[in-house]
Structure formats: C-alpha cells, structure tokens
Short mmCIF file of C-alpha atoms in Angstrom, two decimals:
data_model
loop_
_atom_site.label_atom_id
_atom_site.label_comp_id
_atom_site.label_asym_id
_atom_site.label_seq_id
_atom_site.Cartn_x
_atom_site.Cartn_y
_atom_site.Cartn_z
CA GLU A 1 125.31 127.65 83.93
CA THR A 2 122.52 128.24 86.23
CA GLY A 3 121.67 125.51 88.99
CA VAL A 4 118.37 124.14 90.17
CA THR A 5 116.02 126.84 91.68
CA GLN A 6 112.83 126.28 93.71
CA SER A 7 110.18 128.69 94.75
CA PRO A 8 108.98 129.58 97.37
CA THR A 9 111.59 128.75 99.97
CA HIS A 10 108.97 128.48 102.76
CA LEU A 11 105.37 128.27 102.80
CA ILE A 12 102.49 127.87 105.38
CA LYS A 13 99.19 126.36 104.48
CA THR A 14 96.07 125.24 106.25
CA ARG A 15 94.86 121.80 106.18
CA GLY A 16 92.66 121.07 103.21
CA GLN A 17 94.10 123.70 101.14
CA GLN A 18 96.07 123.25 97.74
CA VAL A 19 99.51 124.20 97.02
CA THR A 20 101.75 124.56 93.98
CA LEU A 21 105.63 124.50 94.23
CA ARG A 22 107.85 125.44 91.28
CA CYS A 23 111.28 124.31 90.07
CA SER A 24 113.44 125.55 87.41
CA SER A 25 115.85 122.88 86.15
CA GLN A 26 119.59 123.13 85.46
CA SER A 27 120.25 124.48 81.98
CA GLY A 28 120.41 121.64 79.49
CA HIS A 29 118.62 119.09 81.84
CA ASN A 30 115.45 117.45 80.38
CA THR A 31 114.34 115.42 83.51
CA VAL A 32 113.01 116.73 86.65
CA SER A 33 112.15 114.55 89.71
CA TRP A 34 110.36 115.54 92.96
CA TYR A 35 111.07 114.24 96.60
CA GLN A 36 109.54 114.69 99.86
CA GLN A 37 111.93 114.68 103.04
CA ALA A 38 110.27 114.60 106.39
CA LEU A 39 112.39 115.58 109.24
CA GLY A 40 115.16 113.28 110.21
CA GLN A 41 114.44 111.01 107.08
CA GLY A 42 115.97 110.57 103.65
CA PRO A 43 114.10 111.90 100.72
CA GLN A 44 111.39 109.84 99.17
CA PHE A 45 110.72 109.91 95.50
CA ILE A 46 107.36 111.33 94.42
CA PHE A 47 107.52 111.42 90.69
CA GLN A 48 109.73 112.15 87.76
CA TYR A 49 109.07 114.03 84.44
CA TYR A 50 111.04 113.44 81.24
CA ARG A 51 110.32 115.64 78.12
CA GLU A 52 106.77 116.76 79.53
CA GLU A 53 105.62 113.36 80.55
CA GLU A 54 105.49 111.52 83.88
CA ASN A 55 107.65 108.38 83.55
CA GLY A 56 107.92 107.18 87.06
CA ARG A 57 105.94 107.47 90.29
CA GLY A 58 106.69 106.67 93.98
CA ASN A 59 104.07 105.70 96.60
CA PHE A 60 102.21 108.86 96.76
CA PRO A 61 98.39 109.38 96.39
CA PRO A 62 96.78 111.04 93.26
CA ARG A 63 96.50 114.35 95.12
CA PHE A 64 100.10 114.73 94.41
CA SER A 65 100.39 115.79 90.71
CA GLY A 66 102.94 117.57 88.67
CA LEU A 67 103.62 119.17 85.26
CA GLN A 68 106.70 119.85 83.23
CA PHE A 69 106.81 122.70 80.72
CA PRO A 70 108.60 122.89 77.31
CA ASN A 71 111.42 124.86 78.92
CA TYR A 72 111.75 121.83 81.27
CA SER A 73 110.75 123.60 84.36
CA SER A 74 108.36 121.84 86.66
CA GLU A 75 105.55 122.24 89.22
CA LEU A 76 104.28 119.97 92.03
CA ASN A 77 100.79 120.34 93.03
CA VAL A 78 99.27 118.92 96.24
CA ASN A 79 95.47 119.04 96.80
CA ALA A 80 93.68 118.54 100.11
CA LEU A 81 96.71 119.18 102.14
CA GLU A 82 97.17 117.03 105.32
CA LEU A 83 99.23 117.73 108.38
CA ASP A 84 101.54 114.79 107.35
CA ASP A 85 102.47 116.65 104.17
CA SER A 86 104.48 119.00 106.16
CA ALA A 87 108.10 118.30 104.80
CA LEU A 88 110.94 119.68 102.75
CA TYR A 89 110.14 119.25 98.98
CA LEU A 90 113.07 118.86 96.88
CA CYS A 91 113.32 119.14 93.03
CA ALA A 92 116.24 117.47 91.05
CA SER A 93 117.15 117.75 87.48
CA SER A 94 119.37 115.56 85.42
CA THR A 95 120.29 114.56 81.86
CA ASN A 96 121.85 111.56 80.34
CA SER A 97 125.37 112.65 79.68
CA GLY A 98 128.96 111.55 79.85
CA ARG A 99 128.53 111.79 83.62
CA GLY A 100 125.86 109.29 83.62
CA THR A 101 122.50 110.83 84.86
CA GLU A 102 123.92 112.79 87.83
CA ALA A 103 121.09 114.51 89.69
CA PHE A 104 121.44 118.07 90.91
CA PHE A 105 119.06 119.40 93.51
CA GLY A 106 117.58 122.69 94.32
CA GLN A 107 117.46 124.24 97.89
CA GLY A 108 113.90 122.86 98.55
CA THR A 109 110.72 124.35 99.66
CA ARG A 110 109.84 123.94 103.25
CA LEU A 111 105.96 123.44 103.63
CA THR A 112 104.29 123.58 106.87
CA VAL A 113 100.61 122.47 107.14
CA VAL A 114 98.69 123.72 110.14
CA LYS B 1 112.15 96.69 96.56
CA GLN B 2 115.44 98.54 96.82
CA GLU B 3 116.43 99.51 100.47
CA VAL B 4 119.30 101.57 101.42
CA THR B 5 120.87 101.60 104.68
CA GLN B 6 123.59 104.09 106.16
CA ILE B 7 125.68 103.26 109.18
CA PRO B 8 126.48 104.88 111.60
CA ALA B 9 123.26 107.10 111.98
CA ALA B 10 125.55 109.74 113.68
CA LEU B 11 129.21 110.30 114.13
CA SER B 12 131.05 112.81 116.28
CA VAL B 13 134.87 113.01 115.66
CA PRO B 14 137.72 115.49 116.43
CA GLU B 15 139.08 117.71 113.79
CA GLY B 16 141.89 115.97 111.78
CA GLU B 17 140.47 112.47 111.89
CA ASN B 18 140.07 110.32 109.03
CA LEU B 19 136.55 108.62 108.78
CA VAL B 20 134.41 106.37 106.97
CA LEU B 21 130.65 106.57 106.40
CA ASN B 22 128.87 103.22 105.10
CA CYS B 23 126.18 102.62 102.78
CA SER B 24 124.53 99.37 101.82
CA PHE B 25 121.78 98.46 99.22
CA THR B 26 119.67 95.37 98.79
CA ASP B 27 119.34 95.22 94.89
CA SER B 28 122.72 95.18 93.14
CA ALA B 29 121.31 96.11 89.73
CA ILE B 30 122.21 99.63 89.99
CA TYR B 31 122.94 102.23 87.47
CA ASN B 32 124.83 104.36 89.60
CA LEU B 33 125.35 105.63 93.34
CA GLN B 34 125.50 109.23 94.30
CA TRP B 35 126.75 110.60 97.73
CA PHE B 36 125.24 113.98 98.77
CA ARG B 37 125.81 116.36 101.65
CA GLN B 38 123.03 118.30 103.29
CA ASP B 39 123.31 121.18 105.60
CA PRO B 40 120.49 121.75 108.12
CA GLY B 41 117.26 122.86 106.39
CA LYS B 42 119.00 123.00 103.09
CA GLY B 43 118.99 121.22 99.66
CA LEU B 44 121.31 118.39 98.61
CA THR B 45 124.70 118.95 97.32
CA SER B 46 126.28 116.23 95.14
CA LEU B 47 129.62 115.08 96.30
CA LEU B 48 130.49 112.07 94.11
CA LEU B 49 128.88 109.94 91.49
CA ILE B 50 129.90 106.47 90.83
CA GLN B 51 128.74 104.46 87.84
CA SER B 52 128.01 100.81 88.25
CA SER B 53 131.01 99.86 86.34
CA GLN B 54 133.41 101.99 88.45
CA ARG B 55 135.01 100.93 91.55
CA GLU B 56 135.83 104.36 93.12
CA GLN B 57 135.77 108.09 92.70
CA THR B 58 137.76 110.81 94.38
CA SER B 59 137.25 114.56 94.85
CA GLY B 60 139.66 116.37 97.00
CA ARG B 61 139.60 114.89 100.55
CA LEU B 62 136.73 112.58 99.60
CA ASN B 63 136.77 109.14 98.16
CA ALA B 64 133.89 106.90 97.47
CA SER B 65 134.20 103.19 96.71
CA LEU B 66 131.64 100.81 95.26
CA ASP B 67 131.32 97.04 95.54
CA LYS B 68 128.16 96.37 93.48
CA SER B 69 128.26 92.62 94.10
CA SER B 70 128.05 92.98 97.81
CA GLY B 71 125.75 95.86 97.78
CA ARG B 72 128.17 98.32 99.57
CA SER B 73 129.60 101.77 99.12
CA THR B 74 131.90 103.66 101.38
CA LEU B 75 132.62 107.35 101.71
CA TYR B 76 136.08 108.12 103.16
CA ILE B 77 136.76 111.77 104.40
CA ALA B 78 140.43 112.51 105.07
CA ALA B 79 141.60 114.96 107.64
CA SER B 80 138.08 115.99 108.68
CA GLN B 81 137.35 119.75 109.32
CA PRO B 82 134.49 121.49 111.36
CA GLY B 83 133.07 122.76 108.01
CA ASP B 84 132.46 118.96 107.08
CA SER B 85 129.82 118.91 109.70
CA ALA B 86 126.45 117.99 107.87
CA THR B 87 124.32 114.97 107.02
CA TYR B 88 125.58 112.63 104.51
CA LEU B 89 123.17 110.71 102.18
CA CYS B 90 123.91 108.02 99.76
CA ALA B 91 121.35 107.16 97.04
CA VAL B 92 121.23 104.52 94.31
CA ARG B 93 119.66 104.75 91.04
CA LEU B 94 118.46 101.42 89.44
CA GLY B 95 119.39 100.45 86.13
CA GLY B 96 117.76 101.76 83.02
CA ALA B 97 117.88 100.34 79.39
CA GLY B 98 120.40 102.10 77.20
CA GLY B 99 121.36 104.43 79.84
CA THR B 100 118.33 106.63 79.44
CA SER B 101 117.80 109.34 81.81
CA TYR B 102 115.23 107.83 84.00
CA GLY B 103 114.96 106.01 87.32
CA LYS B 104 114.31 107.08 90.73
CA LEU B 105 116.94 107.67 93.46
CA THR B 106 116.58 105.59 96.54
CA PHE B 107 118.05 107.17 99.68
CA GLY B 108 119.35 105.97 102.85
CA GLN B 109 118.33 107.87 106.12
CA GLY B 110 121.77 109.62 106.22
CA THR B 111 124.62 109.93 108.71
CA ILE B 112 124.76 113.10 110.81
CA LEU B 113 128.42 113.98 111.08
CA THR B 114 129.80 116.34 113.60
CA VAL B 115 133.50 117.54 113.52
CA HIS B 116 134.48 119.37 116.68
CA PRO B 117 137.55 121.56 116.88
#
C-alpha cells in the first residue's frame, strides 16, 4: 500500500506568479484535502475534494483552486502569488472505512514566495 | 466556529518521564479526533484516531483519551525517549451525516516536545 506523496518537495516562486502543487492519494482513498501551514502554526484547511468535486472550503480566496482526477490524485493551484503564501502545503487523503475517516498526510511542499 | 487549543505550547523533559499533552475544543459535535506528530519541516504522521463514541485509544507507549462532553482530549506518553522530540498536533473533525467521508480537520497550534538525554 503506497502512502500519500506530494511534489515538488520545495519550490521558490516570485510574487505574482502562479504555482501548481501535486498530490497522489493513498491507494483506495477517494477524498483529498489541502492544508496550509505557516511557520509555528497549525495547518489551516484550504479545501477538500470527494470524487472529483469540491465539497468543502476554508477561508481562502478564489485564487486558491484545485482539481481531483479520476484516479483521485489532486492538484492545488495558486494564482497571483503573494509573500504571505509562503508556507508548507500539506495534502491529506482519507476514506470512510472501519477506521472512521482517518486522514493520512504527505510530506508536504515547502513554497517560498520572494 | 470550532477552535482547538493545545497546552502547553512547549515542554522540555528528561528522558524516562511520563508526560501529558492537552487539547481542548469548543464544539463538542465532533466525528473524531486525531493526534499527529510532526518533525521539523516534515509532514504529519498519524498517531492515534479516536471516534466520538470512544473514550480512549492506545498504541505502544501512547494513550489518548477523549471526553467529548467537556471538549477535552489528552495524549499520554509513557517513558519518554529523545526520539519522541517533535511537535504534537491534535485535530478534530466535525460530525458528518451518515459517517460520510467529508469534513475538514481543525488543528490546534501544537505542543513542541523536547526530551533530553
């Protein structure tokens, strides 16, 4: 059983640019969530995808968008990057099973906006 | 709005001590609660998952309890080791109808644990 994998691990972008982060969910998981973690803070929920549709969104502007593909992998896109977007971006996958929706996280993508 | 608070923010203990990390949440209508470990600059590793109907879960030297009515959870670590040094995060998932797989996790800010030899 493969775990959650994210790419790239590190990324440096210039303010105003666009970025795409990728996530492969754990085998058999149909739900993917994205979180933003600023330094010294707990992760903040961005949005969640279930069977290719967004079904929950946190307090993030529309320039944060996503996709989920038929194989349940996912992308997070951020347009018009701002300096405050610098953070660790975490992807989590889950499924409703006997373990009751346990979330498994990837290693994260460290985004630096300069 | 669900808010999660973790106390203490940081903890430094000598190796071998038993310790308790605290987590409190404001909305008791949770579906489950999950404890995670995070090493510096890394992702989150799931430690324990407690369903809303459960009172505690155990894994090795770790024991997590849940008192949903009072909005509290504790993570007990027995016989701490230097390798336990990390940030510990608790997160709650609000209830979903029929147990469907949705619902965001709301995290606390974490407890930074240092276990020194």
